[in-house]
């Protein structure tokens, strides 16, 4: 092989990943235009690289997530009680059996389940009252900082889930929003993006439910009103219309009248819009 | 928040934040193992073990390095530990041969796609382990060559040569499996 062919072919790996600058790409193109062997090599490599794109990304089973969160919760509990549980005892458990082990501790009969739940509630309340009376101003500051960190963490987790390629993960992210007391602008913006442009109608419906919790926040009602005009799925339109009635948003009347005038809107949606106008006025 | 900052918090004791890293990376990690082993159950176990080790050894993460490189290093170690323990050869051809890919297209195209996927998996299996791994890391895990070289402990040029050979050999096997048709 000629030296220049070798030099050119040494760059093929970078060419495949698009990591060459314009100059290097032009150099390769000039060479392959004149060298049939290198040209064929590059064409075949490129075709194969692209062909590999048809191999799908597989989704793991639901047990993977379940076991991970069980492991994390157990680890956290171990750290909180400072028994050293998190270290060595932990390694004795096979993760697959962790869930079964936790389930085995829970009583089977409902009456005992209720009793155990009451015990946990009482213990929690007592501990809470006790520790509240014991906290100093310094400790209160630490608690506030921890709470803030916890809140930030929940928001990050929610955002991460909402941006996942899998619809089931996005749905999980939407469920997570119900644990947020005061979501920031980024969360609300992501929720509206999800409501207005997610490909999956179930995800958009869940976004309506998620935003319902935050209608007290500035801009949310206006965002929902705007979304009503954008939606094309009858299910999502009806969900939004019902939400407007629930929150007694009289500004929705104008939007609902527009829906009545729109020939493309489903007749059932129009019926719901009509009855909702009567409820709002 | 970037991975390294989250890992810093995990190292500092806020272990719940590992959930964010899990949600970001577990599917890719699972697919990394799946492409190497063709065993879904094993791949799930290995993925779980990766995150357990991330938690257990969180204090050893050096925050100036990249989280994904460290995570994949843990993954590789687990994979090679598994190989040492296991003497069974993974029947990749049989495994991938039974996969049905639902493309929702025309019946003929559906069959063609299904066949192509099967042939590609079998062609991947014919690569040497090192060629298969660099190809999986660069093509499917989206890892840059520099990061792969750090992960594998070899030079950048070695990684590029391996990728070149891997794609070339993959194509050769793929064409053979398709009866000489490219």
Coordinates of C-alpha atoms in Angstrom, one line a residue:
Chain A
X1 CA 0.0 0.0 0.0
X2 CA 1.3 3.4 -0.9
X3 CA 2.3 5.7 1.9
X4 CA -0.4 8.3 1.1
X5 CA -3.0 5.5 1.0
X6 CA -1.9 4.4 4.4
X7 CA -2.0 8.0 5.7
X8 CA -5.5 8.4 4.3
X9 CA -6.8 5.1 5.6
X10 CA -5.5 5.9 9.1
X11 CA -8.1 8.6 9.2
X12 CA -11.0 6.4 8.2
X13 CA -12.0 5.7 11.8
X14 CA -12.3 9.4 12.5
X15 CA -14.2 9.9 9.3
X16 CA -16.8 7.4 10.4
X17 CA -17.5 9.2 13.6
X18 CA -17.5 12.6 12.0
X19 CA -14.5 13.8 14.0
X20 CA -12.4 15.2 11.2
X21 CA -12.0 18.9 10.4
X22 CA -13.1 20.2 7.0
X23 CA -9.5 20.2 5.6
X24 CA -9.0 16.5 6.5
X25 CA -12.3 15.5 4.9
X26 CA -11.4 17.3 1.7
X27 CA -8.1 15.6 1.7
X28 CA -9.8 12.2 1.9
X29 CA -12.3 13.1 -0.8
X30 CA -9.5 14.3 -3.1
X31 CA -7.6 11.1 -2.6
X32 CA -10.6 8.7 -3.0
X33 CA -11.6 10.5 -6.2
X34 CA -8.3 9.4 -7.6
X35 CA -7.8 6.0 -5.8
X36 CA -10.4 3.3 -6.6
X37 CA -9.1 1.0 -3.8
X38 CA -9.4 3.6 -1.0
X39 CA -12.7 4.8 -2.5
X40 CA -14.1 1.3 -2.3
X41 CA -12.8 0.7 1.2
X42 CA -14.3 4.0 2.5
X43 CA -17.6 3.4 0.8
X44 CA -17.9 -0.1 2.3
X45 CA -16.8 1.0 5.8
X46 CA -19.3 3.9 5.7
X47 CA -22.1 1.6 4.5
X48 CA -21.4 -0.9 7.3
X49 CA -21.2 1.8 9.9
X50 CA -24.6 3.2 8.9
X51 CA -26.1 -0.3 8.6
X52 CA -25.2 -0.9 12.3
X53 CA -27.8 1.8 13.1
X54 CA -30.6 -0.7 12.5
X55 CA -29.7 -2.6 15.6
X56 CA -32.2 -1.5 18.2
X57 CA -31.4 -0.3 21.7
X58 CA -33.1 -2.9 24.0
X59 CA -34.9 -2.0 27.2
X60 CA -34.2 -3.9 30.3
X61 CA -36.9 -5.6 32.3
X62 CA -38.7 -3.7 35.1
X63 CA -37.0 -5.7 37.8
X64 CA -33.7 -3.8 37.1
X65 CA -35.2 -0.5 38.2
X66 CA -37.1 -2.0 41.1
X67 CA -34.1 -3.8 42.5
X68 CA -31.9 -0.7 42.1
X69 CA -34.3 1.5 44.1
X70 CA -34.7 -1.2 46.7
X71 CA -30.9 -1.4 47.0
X72 CA -30.6 2.4 47.2
X73 CA -33.3 2.7 49.9
X74 CA -31.7 0.0 52.0
X75 CA -28.3 1.6 51.6
X76 CA -29.7 5.0 52.7
X77 CA -31.4 3.5 55.7
X78 CA -28.2 1.8 56.7
X79 CA -26.4 5.1 56.5
X80 CA -29.2 6.9 58.5
X81 CA -29.1 4.4 61.3
X82 CA -25.3 4.1 61.2
X83 CA -25.3 0.4 61.9
X84 CA -22.7 -0.4 59.3
X85 CA -25.6 -2.1 57.5
X86 CA -24.6 -0.4 54.3
X87 CA -21.3 -2.0 54.2
X88 CA -20.9 -5.7 54.8
X89 CA -24.4 -7.0 55.6
X90 CA -25.6 -5.6 52.3
X91 CA -23.2 -7.7 50.3
X92 CA -24.8 -10.9 51.6
X93 CA -28.0 -10.1 49.7
X94 CA -28.5 -11.1 46.1
X95 CA -30.3 -8.2 44.6
X96 CA -32.9 -10.4 43.0
X97 CA -33.9 -11.6 46.5
X98 CA -33.8 -8.1 48.1
X99 CA -37.4 -7.4 47.0
X100 CA -38.6 -10.8 48.1
X101 CA -36.9 -10.3 51.5
X102 CA -38.6 -6.9 52.0
X103 CA -41.9 -8.4 51.1
X104 CA -41.4 -11.3 53.5
X105 CA -41.3 -8.8 56.4
X106 CA -44.7 -7.3 55.6
X107 CA -47.6 -9.2 57.2
X108 CA -50.0 -11.0 54.9
X109 CA -53.2 -10.3 56.8
X110 CA -54.7 -6.8 56.2
X111 CA -55.5 -6.3 59.9
X112 CA -51.8 -6.8 60.8
X113 CA -50.7 -4.6 57.9
X114 CA -52.9 -1.9 59.3
X115 CA -51.5 -2.4 62.8
X116 CA -48.0 -2.2 61.5
X117 CA -48.7 0.9 59.5
X118 CA -50.1 2.5 62.7
X119 CA -46.9 1.6 64.6
X120 CA -44.8 3.2 61.9
X121 CA -47.0 6.3 61.9
X122 CA -46.8 6.6 65.7
X123 CA -43.1 6.0 65.7
X124 CA -42.5 8.6 63.0
X125 CA -44.7 11.2 64.8
X126 CA -43.0 10.6 68.1
X127 CA -39.6 10.9 66.6
X128 CA -40.6 14.0 64.7
X129 CA -41.9 15.7 67.8
X130 CA -38.9 14.6 69.9
X131 CA -36.3 15.8 67.3
X132 CA -38.2 19.0 66.7
X133 CA -37.9 19.9 70.3
X134 CA -34.2 19.0 70.3
X135 CA -33.0 21.0 67.3
X136 CA -30.9 24.0 67.8
X137 CA -30.8 27.0 65.4
X138 CA -27.6 25.5 63.9
X139 CA -29.3 22.2 63.3
X140 CA -32.3 23.9 61.8
X141 CA -30.0 25.5 59.3
X142 CA -28.5 22.2 58.5
X143 CA -31.9 20.6 58.1
X144 CA -33.0 23.5 55.8
X145 CA -29.9 23.0 53.7
X146 CA -30.5 19.2 53.5
X147 CA -34.1 19.9 52.5
X148 CA -33.0 22.2 49.8
X149 CA -30.5 19.7 48.5
X150 CA -33.2 17.0 48.6
X151 CA -35.5 19.2 46.6
X152 CA -32.8 20.0 44.1
X153 CA -32.1 16.3 43.7
X154 CA -35.7 15.5 43.1
X155 CA -36.0 18.2 40.5
X156 CA -32.9 16.9 38.7
X157 CA -34.2 13.4 38.8
X158 CA -37.6 14.5 37.4
X159 CA -35.9 16.4 34.6
X160 CA -33.8 13.5 33.8
X161 CA -36.8 11.2 33.5
X162 CA -38.8 13.6 31.5
X163 CA -36.1 13.7 28.9
X164 CA -35.8 10.0 28.4
X165 CA -36.5 8.4 25.1
X166 CA -38.8 5.8 26.6
X167 CA -42.4 6.8 27.1
X168 CA -42.7 4.8 30.3
X169 CA -39.7 6.6 31.8
X170 CA -41.3 10.0 30.9
X171 CA -44.5 8.8 32.6
X172 CA -42.4 8.0 35.7
X173 CA -41.0 11.5 35.5
X174 CA -44.4 13.0 35.4
X175 CA -45.4 11.0 38.5
X176 CA -42.3 12.4 40.2
X177 CA -43.5 15.9 39.7
X178 CA -46.3 15.3 42.2
X179 CA -43.6 15.2 44.9
X180 CA -42.4 18.6 44.0
X181 CA -43.7 21.4 46.2
X182 CA -42.4 24.3 44.3
X183 CA -41.0 23.3 40.8
X184 CA -38.7 25.8 39.2
X185 CA -39.1 27.4 35.7
X186 CA -37.2 24.6 34.0
X187 CA -39.5 21.9 35.3
X188 CA -42.6 23.9 34.3
X189 CA -41.1 24.6 30.8
X190 CA -40.3 20.9 30.4
X191 CA -43.9 20.0 31.5
X192 CA -45.3 22.3 28.9
X193 CA -43.0 21.0 26.2
X194 CA -44.2 17.5 27.1
X195 CA -47.8 18.6 27.0
X196 CA -47.5 20.3 23.7
X197 CA -45.2 18.1 21.7
X198 CA -44.7 14.6 23.2
X199 CA -45.3 12.0 20.6
X200 CA -47.2 9.7 23.1
X201 CA -50.8 10.7 23.9
X202 CA -50.7 9.0 27.3
X203 CA -47.7 11.1 28.2
X204 CA -49.5 14.3 27.2
X205 CA -52.5 13.2 29.2
X206 CA -50.3 12.7 32.2
X207 CA -48.7 16.1 31.7
X208 CA -52.2 17.6 32.0
X209 CA -52.6 15.9 35.4
X210 CA -49.1 17.0 36.4
X211 CA -49.7 20.6 35.6
X212 CA -53.0 20.6 37.4
X213 CA -51.0 20.6 40.7
X214 CA -49.2 23.8 39.8
X215 CA -52.1 26.0 38.5
X216 CA -51.4 28.3 41.4
X217 CA -48.0 29.1 39.9
X218 CA -47.6 32.2 37.7
X219 CA -48.0 31.5 34.1
X220 CA -49.3 28.0 34.3
X221 CA -53.0 28.8 33.7
X222 CA -51.9 30.9 30.7
X223 CA -49.8 28.1 29.4
X224 CA -52.7 25.7 29.7
X225 CA -55.0 28.1 27.8
X226 CA -52.5 28.4 25.0
X227 CA -52.1 24.6 24.9
X228 CA -55.8 24.1 24.4
X229 CA -55.5 25.8 21.1
X230 CA -52.5 23.7 20.0
X231 CA -53.8 20.2 20.9
X232 CA -55.2 18.0 18.2
X233 CA -55.8 14.8 20.2
X234 CA -59.5 14.7 21.3
X235 CA -58.4 13.0 24.6
X236 CA -56.0 15.7 25.5
X237 CA -58.4 18.4 24.4
X238 CA -61.1 17.0 26.7
X239 CA -58.7 16.6 29.6
X240 CA -57.7 20.3 29.3
X241 CA -61.3 21.4 29.0
X242 CA -62.2 19.5 32.2
X243 CA -59.2 21.0 33.9
X244 CA -60.4 24.6 33.0
X245 CA -63.8 23.9 34.5
X246 CA -62.2 22.4 37.6
X247 CA -60.0 25.4 38.3
X248 CA -62.9 27.7 37.3
X249 CA -60.8 29.5 34.7
X250 CA -63.3 31.9 33.0
X251 CA -60.7 33.0 30.5
X252 CA -61.1 29.6 28.9
X253 CA -64.5 30.6 27.5
X254 CA -63.0 32.4 24.6
X255 CA -60.8 29.4 23.8
X256 CA -63.7 27.0 24.0
X257 CA -65.8 29.2 21.7
X258 CA -63.0 29.0 19.1
X259 CA -63.0 25.2 19.4
X260 CA -66.7 25.2 18.6
X261 CA -66.1 27.2 15.5
X262 CA -63.2 25.0 14.3
X263 CA -64.5 22.4 11.7
X264 CA -61.6 20.1 12.4
X265 CA -62.5 19.6 16.1
X266 CA -64.1 16.3 17.0
X267 CA -67.9 16.5 17.7
X268 CA -67.5 15.0 21.1
X269 CA -64.9 17.6 22.0
X270 CA -67.3 20.3 20.8
X271 CA -70.1 18.9 23.0
X272 CA -67.7 19.0 26.1
X273 CA -66.7 22.5 25.2
X274 CA -70.3 23.6 25.0
X275 CA -71.3 22.2 28.3
X276 CA -68.1 23.6 29.9
X277 CA -68.9 27.1 28.6
X278 CA -72.2 26.9 30.4
X279 CA -70.5 25.8 33.6
X280 CA -68.0 28.6 33.5
X281 CA -70.4 31.4 32.8
Chain B
X1 CA -26.2 19.1 36.5
X2 CA -23.3 17.2 35.0
X3 CA -22.5 13.6 36.0
X4 CA -19.3 14.5 37.8
X5 CA -21.1 17.0 40.0
X6 CA -23.8 14.5 40.9
X7 CA -21.1 11.9 41.7
X8 CA -19.4 14.5 43.9
X9 CA -22.6 14.7 45.9
X10 CA -23.0 11.0 46.1
X11 CA -19.4 10.7 47.3
X12 CA -20.2 13.3 49.9
X13 CA -23.0 11.1 51.3
X14 CA -26.0 12.2 49.3
X15 CA -26.4 8.7 48.0
X16 CA -30.0 9.2 46.7
X17 CA -28.6 11.3 43.9
X18 CA -27.2 8.1 42.4
X19 CA -30.8 7.6 41.1
X20 CA -30.2 10.4 38.6
X21 CA -27.1 8.7 37.3
X22 CA -28.9 5.4 37.1
X23 CA -31.8 6.9 35.1
X24 CA -29.3 8.5 32.7
X25 CA -27.0 5.6 32.1
X26 CA -28.6 2.2 33.0
X27 CA -30.1 1.5 29.6
X28 CA -26.8 2.2 27.8
X29 CA -25.0 0.1 30.4
X30 CA -27.5 -2.7 29.9
X31 CA -27.1 -2.6 26.1
X32 CA -23.3 -2.6 26.5
X33 CA -23.5 -5.9 28.3
X34 CA -26.2 -7.3 26.1
X35 CA -24.1 -6.7 23.0
X36 CA -21.1 -8.5 24.6
X37 CA -23.0 -11.4 26.1
X38 CA -26.4 -11.6 24.2
X39 CA -27.9 -12.6 27.6
X40 CA -30.6 -10.3 28.9
X41 CA -30.8 -11.7 32.4
X42 CA -27.1 -11.6 32.8
X43 CA -26.9 -8.1 31.4
X44 CA -29.5 -6.9 34.0
X45 CA -27.5 -8.5 36.8
X46 CA -24.3 -7.0 35.6
X47 CA -25.9 -3.6 35.3
X48 CA -27.2 -3.8 38.8
X49 CA -23.8 -4.8 40.0
X50 CA -22.2 -1.8 38.3
X51 CA -24.4 0.7 40.2
X52 CA -23.9 -1.2 43.4
X53 CA -20.2 -0.8 43.0
X54 CA -20.5 2.8 42.0
X55 CA -22.2 3.3 45.4
X56 CA -19.9 1.1 47.4
X57 CA -16.7 2.6 45.9
X58 CA -18.0 6.1 45.6
X59 CA -15.2 7.5 47.7
X60 CA -12.7 6.2 45.1
X61 CA -14.1 8.3 42.2
X62 CA -11.6 10.9 41.2
X63 CA -13.7 14.0 40.4
X64 CA -11.3 15.3 37.8
X65 CA -12.0 12.2 35.6
X66 CA -15.1 11.5 33.6
X67 CA -17.8 9.6 35.4
X68 CA -18.8 7.4 32.4
X69 CA -15.2 6.3 31.9
X70 CA -15.1 5.2 35.6
X71 CA -18.5 3.5 35.3
X72 CA -17.5 1.6 32.2
X73 CA -14.2 0.6 33.9
X74 CA -16.3 -1.0 36.6
X75 CA -18.5 -2.6 34.0
X76 CA -15.5 -4.1 32.2
X77 CA -14.1 -5.5 35.4
X78 CA -17.4 -7.1 36.2
X79 CA -17.7 -8.5 32.7
X80 CA -14.2 -10.0 32.7
X81 CA -14.8 -11.4 36.2
X82 CA -17.9 -13.1 34.8
X83 CA -15.9 -14.5 31.9
X84 CA -13.4 -16.0 34.2
X85 CA -16.1 -17.7 36.3
X86 CA -18.2 -18.9 33.3
X87 CA -17.0 -21.6 31.1
X88 CA -20.2 -21.7 29.0
X89 CA -19.9 -20.2 25.6
X90 CA -22.8 -17.9 24.8
X91 CA -24.9 -19.4 22.0
X92 CA -25.1 -16.1 20.3
X93 CA -26.2 -17.4 16.9
X94 CA -29.1 -19.3 18.4
X95 CA -30.1 -16.3 20.6
X96 CA -30.1 -13.7 17.9
X97 CA -31.6 -16.0 15.4
X98 CA -34.8 -16.2 17.5
X99 CA -35.2 -12.4 17.8
X100 CA -38.2 -10.9 16.2
X101 CA -37.9 -7.2 15.2
X102 CA -41.2 -5.5 15.0
X103 CA -40.8 -2.8 12.4
X104 CA -44.5 -2.5 11.4
X105 CA -43.5 -2.3 7.7
X106 CA -44.4 -4.3 4.7
X107 CA -44.2 -8.1 5.2
X108 CA -41.2 -8.4 2.8
X109 CA -39.4 -5.5 4.3
X110 CA -40.2 -6.7 7.8
X111 CA -38.5 -10.1 7.0
X112 CA -35.5 -8.3 5.4
X113 CA -35.0 -6.1 8.4
X114 CA -35.3 -9.0 10.7
X115 CA -32.8 -10.9 8.7
X116 CA -30.3 -8.0 8.5
X117 CA -30.5 -7.6 12.2
X118 CA -29.8 -11.3 12.7
X119 CA -26.9 -11.3 10.3
X120 CA -25.4 -8.2 11.9
X121 CA -25.6 -9.8 15.3
X122 CA -23.9 -12.9 14.1
X123 CA -21.3 -10.9 12.2
X124 CA -20.6 -9.0 15.5
X125 CA -20.1 -12.3 17.2
X126 CA -17.5 -13.3 14.8
X127 CA -15.2 -10.4 15.7
X128 CA -12.4 -10.8 18.1
X129 CA -13.4 -9.8 21.7
X130 CA -11.3 -6.6 21.6
X131 CA -12.6 -5.6 18.1
X132 CA -16.1 -6.2 19.2
X133 CA -15.7 -4.2 22.4
X134 CA -14.2 -1.1 20.7
X135 CA -16.9 -1.2 18.1
X136 CA -19.7 -1.5 20.7
X137 CA -18.1 1.3 22.7
X138 CA -17.7 3.7 19.8
X139 CA -20.7 2.9 17.6
X140 CA -23.4 2.1 20.3
X141 CA -22.2 3.7 23.5
X142 CA -21.2 6.9 21.7
X143 CA -17.8 6.9 23.4
X144 CA -15.0 9.0 21.8
X145 CA -11.8 7.2 20.8
X146 CA -9.8 9.1 23.4
X147 CA -12.1 8.0 26.2
X148 CA -12.0 4.4 24.9
X149 CA -8.2 4.5 24.9
X150 CA -8.3 5.7 28.5
X151 CA -10.7 3.0 29.4
X152 CA -8.8 0.2 27.7
X153 CA -5.4 1.5 28.7
X154 CA -4.1 1.6 25.1
X155 CA -3.0 4.3 22.6
X156 CA -5.5 6.4 20.6
X157 CA -4.0 5.0 17.4
X158 CA -4.6 1.4 18.6
X159 CA -8.2 2.2 19.2
X160 CA -8.6 3.7 15.7
X161 CA -6.9 0.8 14.0
X162 CA -9.1 -1.7 16.0
X163 CA -12.3 0.2 14.9
X164 CA -11.2 0.2 11.3
X165 CA -10.4 -3.5 11.4
X166 CA -13.6 -4.3 13.3
X167 CA -15.8 -2.6 10.8
X168 CA -13.9 -4.1 7.9
X169 CA -14.2 -7.6 9.4
X170 CA -17.8 -7.1 10.3
X171 CA -18.6 -6.2 6.7
X172 CA -16.8 -9.3 5.4
X173 CA -18.7 -11.6 7.8
X174 CA -22.0 -9.8 7.1
X175 CA -21.6 -10.3 3.3
X176 CA -20.7 -13.9 3.8
X177 CA -23.7 -14.5 5.9
X178 CA -25.9 -12.9 3.3
X179 CA -24.6 -15.2 0.7
X180 CA -22.2 -12.8 -0.9
X181 CA -24.7 -10.0 -1.3
X182 CA -23.7 -6.6 0.2

